[in-house]
């Protein structure tokens, strides 16, 4: 084949590839609809990345302050066995919301919207699953006394340590995975929620560790809205009613927090 003929064939092949790229697979096209809305840096934004910070709000352990802080590229949540929340049967060190910049601008998750959070978490072996609640992420309506809508929790099931996603409003366990392999490792979280009342909501929960998918589950036709708006929370929120002897001084690390809205 002559040089000019080879160039003609190559040109036709490239043109065909370009044409094929226009018709992207549905999964790629869907992924492209996520618009990045929140990209804080622990080293740059610190606790200013969040709408509110609930650091020992009962002032139960001044010697342990701060319990929540930025260290390098991570946000760290310390929990001591002596820490108490304003309700003394539980412990809470949490942050809430997605703040953009240093002012009062924060993202509001409203009914009918679809949002996505991705981040990495480090769960040390000292942060154990318990027989009662230990939440490390929640979706809630802002305001005191409101019930959780969705929780990512560490729970003992028949003596086994697990991590689960629970639709608290409907009382549905979306999925559950073994916690032991995740201890002392970084785990990537991908959480998606359509904010909907009654049966108009949906969620998807993906965990990956070491490049392998641990769990990928979803649930549609569920209630993910109470009133006002939905606001995410991270940290350690746990009951003191555990009967497995699993409560000890511990911590949680988060990094690479990202927030996306589907458009």
Short mmCIF file of C-alpha atoms in Angstrom, two decimals:
data_model
loop_
_atom_site.label_atom_id
_atom_site.label_comp_id
_atom_site.label_asym_id
_atom_site.label_seq_id
_atom_site.Cartn_x
_atom_site.Cartn_y
_atom_site.Cartn_z
CA UNK A 1 0.00 0.00 0.00
CA UNK A 2 1.35 3.45 -0.90
CA UNK A 3 2.04 6.12 1.71
CA UNK A 4 -0.90 8.19 0.50
CA UNK A 5 -3.22 5.16 0.73
CA UNK A 6 -2.08 4.39 4.28
CA UNK A 7 -2.76 8.00 5.29
CA UNK A 8 -6.23 7.82 3.77
CA UNK A 9 -7.04 4.64 5.75
CA UNK A 10 -5.68 6.16 8.99
CA UNK A 11 -7.71 9.34 8.43
CA UNK A 12 -10.88 7.33 7.91
CA UNK A 13 -10.22 5.34 11.09
CA UNK A 14 -9.69 8.47 13.17
CA UNK A 15 -12.83 10.04 11.76
CA UNK A 16 -14.79 6.92 12.65
CA UNK A 17 -13.41 6.95 16.21
CA UNK A 18 -14.40 10.60 16.63
CA UNK A 19 -17.90 9.86 15.42
CA UNK A 20 -18.21 6.91 17.82
CA UNK A 21 -17.06 9.09 20.74
CA UNK A 22 -19.99 11.44 20.21
CA UNK A 23 -22.44 8.64 21.03
CA UNK A 24 -21.11 7.99 24.55
CA UNK A 25 -22.38 4.96 26.46
CA UNK A 26 -25.31 5.73 28.77
CA UNK A 27 -23.21 5.21 31.90
CA UNK A 28 -20.62 7.76 30.81
CA UNK A 29 -23.26 10.26 29.78
CA UNK A 30 -24.97 9.81 33.15
CA UNK A 31 -21.72 10.34 35.05
CA UNK A 32 -21.10 13.55 33.11
CA UNK A 33 -24.33 15.01 34.53
CA UNK A 34 -22.79 15.37 37.99
CA UNK A 35 -21.67 18.95 38.59
CA UNK A 36 -18.97 19.51 41.20
CA UNK A 37 -20.28 21.94 43.81
CA UNK A 38 -18.01 21.43 46.82
CA UNK A 39 -14.29 20.65 46.94
CA UNK A 40 -12.83 21.66 50.30
CA UNK A 41 -9.28 21.12 51.44
CA UNK A 42 -8.49 20.17 55.03
CA UNK A 43 -5.18 22.05 54.88
CA UNK A 44 -6.73 25.10 53.24
CA UNK A 45 -10.31 25.32 54.54
CA UNK A 46 -10.03 23.48 57.84
CA UNK A 47 -13.33 23.38 59.72
CA UNK A 48 -14.54 26.25 57.54
CA UNK A 49 -15.51 23.54 55.04
CA UNK A 50 -18.62 22.78 57.11
CA UNK A 51 -21.84 24.56 57.97
CA UNK A 52 -21.56 23.79 61.71
CA UNK A 53 -19.13 22.02 64.05
CA UNK A 54 -20.44 20.04 67.03
CA UNK A 55 -17.27 19.62 69.12
CA UNK A 56 -18.13 18.51 72.67
CA UNK A 57 -21.20 20.74 72.72
CA UNK A 58 -21.88 19.73 76.36
CA UNK A 59 -18.31 20.77 77.32
CA UNK A 60 -17.89 17.39 79.00
CA UNK A 61 -14.17 16.98 78.34
CA UNK A 62 -12.31 20.32 78.08
CA UNK A 63 -8.94 18.58 78.39
CA UNK A 64 -9.65 16.78 75.12
CA UNK A 65 -10.32 19.93 73.08
CA UNK A 66 -10.31 20.17 70.18
CA UNK A 67 -11.95 16.87 69.38
CA UNK A 68 -12.45 17.85 65.72
CA UNK A 69 -9.65 19.45 63.71
CA UNK A 70 -7.76 19.44 60.42
CA UNK A 71 -4.40 17.72 60.32
CA UNK A 72 -2.50 17.76 57.04
CA UNK A 73 -4.91 16.70 54.31
CA UNK A 74 -7.33 15.02 56.73
CA UNK A 75 -10.14 15.96 59.05
CA UNK A 76 -9.84 14.11 62.37
CA UNK A 77 -12.60 13.29 64.86
CA UNK A 78 -11.37 12.16 68.29
CA UNK A 79 -13.67 10.34 70.69
CA UNK A 80 -12.80 9.51 74.30
CA UNK A 81 -14.76 7.21 76.57
CA UNK A 82 -15.34 10.14 78.96
CA UNK A 83 -16.95 12.34 76.28
CA UNK A 84 -20.68 13.00 76.67
CA UNK A 85 -23.27 14.72 74.51
CA UNK A 86 -26.01 16.95 75.89
CA UNK A 87 -28.00 13.70 76.16
CA UNK A 88 -25.68 11.88 78.54
CA UNK A 89 -26.47 8.38 77.28
CA UNK A 90 -24.52 9.05 74.08
CA UNK A 91 -21.44 10.67 72.55
CA UNK A 92 -21.21 13.05 69.61
CA UNK A 93 -18.34 14.69 67.72
CA UNK A 94 -19.73 15.72 64.32
CA UNK A 95 -19.65 18.32 61.58
CA UNK A 96 -22.60 19.23 59.36
CA UNK A 97 -23.27 20.68 55.93
CA UNK A 98 -21.24 21.82 52.94
CA UNK A 99 -19.91 25.37 53.20
CA UNK A 100 -18.37 27.18 50.26
CA UNK A 101 -15.84 29.82 51.27
CA UNK A 102 -15.51 31.49 54.64
CA UNK A 103 -18.88 33.28 54.68
CA UNK A 104 -22.43 32.09 55.19
CA UNK A 105 -22.71 30.40 51.80
CA UNK A 106 -23.57 26.72 52.20
CA UNK A 107 -25.25 24.22 49.92
CA UNK A 108 -28.90 23.38 50.56
CA UNK A 109 -30.22 19.97 49.55
CA UNK A 110 -33.87 20.53 48.68
CA UNK A 111 -36.75 18.25 47.81
CA UNK A 112 -36.54 16.93 44.25
CA UNK A 113 -32.76 17.40 43.98
CA UNK A 114 -30.17 14.64 43.59
CA UNK A 115 -26.81 14.91 45.35
CA UNK A 116 -23.65 12.86 45.55
CA UNK A 117 -20.84 12.72 48.10
CA UNK A 118 -17.47 11.07 47.55
CA UNK A 119 -14.67 10.87 50.09
CA UNK A 120 -12.20 8.53 51.75
CA UNK A 121 -12.41 7.45 55.38
CA UNK A 122 -9.93 5.72 57.67
CA UNK A 123 -11.52 3.57 60.35
CA UNK A 124 -8.96 2.38 62.92
CA UNK A 125 -9.45 -0.95 64.66
CA UNK A 126 -10.23 0.99 67.84
CA UNK A 127 -13.45 2.29 66.22
CA UNK A 128 -15.53 -0.83 66.58
CA UNK A 129 -19.05 -1.79 65.69
CA UNK A 130 -21.44 -1.80 68.65
CA UNK A 131 -24.67 -3.49 69.66
CA UNK A 132 -26.38 -0.12 69.75
CA UNK A 133 -25.93 2.75 67.32
CA UNK A 134 -22.56 4.03 66.13
CA UNK A 135 -23.10 6.40 63.19
CA UNK A 136 -20.21 7.78 61.13
CA UNK A 137 -22.38 9.60 58.56
CA UNK A 138 -25.97 10.82 58.73
CA UNK A 139 -28.50 12.61 56.54
CA UNK A 140 -30.76 14.77 58.70
CA UNK A 141 -33.17 17.67 58.64
CA UNK A 142 -31.43 20.64 60.32
CA UNK A 143 -32.63 21.49 63.80
CA UNK A 144 -32.44 19.95 67.26
CA UNK A 145 -34.47 16.85 68.00
CA UNK A 146 -34.94 15.79 64.36
CA UNK A 147 -34.68 12.13 63.46
CA UNK A 148 -32.03 10.79 61.06
CA UNK A 149 -33.14 10.06 57.51
CA UNK A 150 -30.17 7.93 56.43
CA UNK A 151 -27.28 6.59 58.51
CA UNK A 152 -23.98 4.90 57.70
CA UNK A 153 -23.36 2.89 60.84
CA UNK A 154 -21.04 0.39 62.50
CA UNK A 155 -23.23 -2.34 64.00
CA UNK A 156 -22.68 -5.77 65.52
CA UNK A 157 -24.94 -8.39 63.97
CA UNK A 158 -24.86 -11.78 65.70
CA UNK A 159 -21.52 -10.79 67.18
CA UNK A 160 -20.03 -9.85 63.81
CA UNK A 161 -18.73 -6.34 63.08
CA UNK A 162 -20.46 -4.79 60.07
CA UNK A 163 -20.88 -1.46 58.33
CA UNK A 164 -24.36 -0.71 57.02
CA UNK A 165 -26.49 1.88 55.27
CA UNK A 166 -29.83 2.29 56.99
CA UNK A 167 -32.86 4.22 55.73
CA UNK A 168 -33.98 5.20 59.20
CA UNK A 169 -37.24 6.83 58.07
CA UNK A 170 -38.45 3.59 56.45
CA UNK A 171 -36.53 1.18 58.68
CA UNK A 172 -34.75 -0.39 55.68
CA UNK A 173 -31.20 -1.75 55.65
CA UNK A 174 -30.02 -0.94 52.12
CA UNK A 175 -26.83 -2.95 52.47
CA UNK A 176 -24.30 -4.36 54.91
CA UNK A 177 -20.64 -5.40 54.62
CA UNK A 178 -17.95 -6.87 56.88
CA UNK A 179 -16.15 -4.17 58.85
CA UNK A 180 -13.04 -6.15 59.84
CA UNK A 181 -11.33 -5.93 56.39
CA UNK A 182 -11.86 -2.16 56.38
CA UNK A 183 -10.18 -1.57 59.72
CA UNK A 184 -6.84 0.26 59.56
CA UNK A 185 -7.31 0.92 55.84
CA UNK A 186 -8.58 3.77 53.68
CA UNK A 187 -12.07 3.13 52.28
CA UNK A 188 -13.58 5.13 49.41
CA UNK A 189 -17.22 6.12 49.84
CA UNK A 190 -19.64 7.10 47.06
CA UNK A 191 -23.08 8.04 48.40
CA UNK A 192 -25.93 9.31 46.22
CA UNK A 193 -29.35 10.51 47.32
CA UNK A 194 -32.45 11.78 45.58
CA UNK A 195 -34.29 13.93 48.09
CA UNK A 196 -37.90 12.82 47.85
CA UNK A 197 -40.93 12.57 50.12
CA UNK A 198 -42.96 9.39 50.54
CA UNK A 199 -41.75 7.07 47.77
CA UNK A 200 -40.05 9.72 45.63
CA UNK A 201 -36.55 9.25 47.06
CA UNK A 202 -33.65 6.94 46.27
CA UNK A 203 -30.14 6.18 47.47
CA UNK A 204 -27.02 4.43 46.20
CA UNK A 205 -24.09 3.40 48.40
CA UNK A 206 -20.71 2.23 47.14
CA UNK A 207 -17.67 1.27 49.22
CA UNK A 208 -14.26 0.47 47.70
CA UNK A 209 -11.08 -0.62 49.42
CA UNK A 210 -7.72 -1.30 47.80
CA UNK A 211 -9.29 -0.68 44.39
CA UNK A 212 -11.86 -3.45 44.89
CA UNK A 213 -15.60 -2.87 45.29
CA UNK A 214 -16.76 -3.94 48.75
CA UNK A 215 -20.44 -3.17 48.19
CA UNK A 216 -22.58 -1.38 45.60
CA UNK A 217 -26.26 -1.25 46.51
CA UNK A 218 -29.18 1.04 45.77
CA UNK A 219 -32.81 1.51 46.76
CA UNK A 220 -35.57 3.40 45.00
CA UNK A 221 -39.13 4.29 46.00
CA UNK A 222 -38.14 5.36 49.52
CA UNK A 223 -38.63 8.36 51.81
CA UNK A 224 -35.53 10.60 52.05
CA UNK A 225 -37.17 13.83 53.16
CA UNK A 226 -38.78 15.04 56.40
CA UNK A 227 -39.13 18.83 56.09
CA UNK A 228 -37.12 21.94 55.22
CA UNK A 229 -34.03 20.31 53.64
CA UNK A 230 -31.53 17.47 54.00
CA UNK A 231 -28.10 18.09 55.50
CA UNK A 232 -25.21 15.59 55.72
CA UNK A 233 -23.23 14.98 58.90
CA UNK A 234 -19.91 13.23 59.50
CA UNK A 235 -18.05 12.16 62.60
CA UNK A 236 -18.67 9.76 65.47
CA UNK A 237 -22.10 9.61 67.10
CA UNK A 238 -22.59 6.59 69.32
CA UNK A 239 -24.68 5.22 72.14
CA UNK A 240 -23.17 4.30 75.50
CA UNK A 241 -25.56 1.35 75.69
CA UNK A 242 -23.21 -1.06 73.92
CA UNK A 243 -23.10 -4.51 75.55
CA UNK A 244 -20.12 -5.92 73.63
CA UNK A 245 -17.37 -3.99 75.42
CA UNK A 246 -16.42 -2.23 72.19
CA UNK A 247 -16.29 1.37 73.42
CA UNK A 248 -12.79 2.78 73.72
CA UNK A 249 -10.81 5.91 72.91
CA UNK A 250 -10.75 6.19 69.14
CA UNK A 251 -10.86 8.47 66.10
CA UNK A 252 -12.03 8.76 62.49
CA UNK A 253 -10.20 10.35 59.53
CA UNK A 254 -11.82 11.82 56.42
CA UNK A 255 -10.19 13.24 53.30
CA UNK A 256 -10.93 14.24 49.69
CA UNK A 257 -14.50 15.32 50.43
CA UNK A 258 -16.43 16.20 47.27
CA UNK A 259 -20.05 17.22 46.74
CA UNK A 260 -21.87 16.98 43.38
CA UNK A 261 -25.37 17.90 42.22
CA UNK A 262 -27.05 16.12 39.34
CA UNK A 263 -28.03 18.59 36.63
#
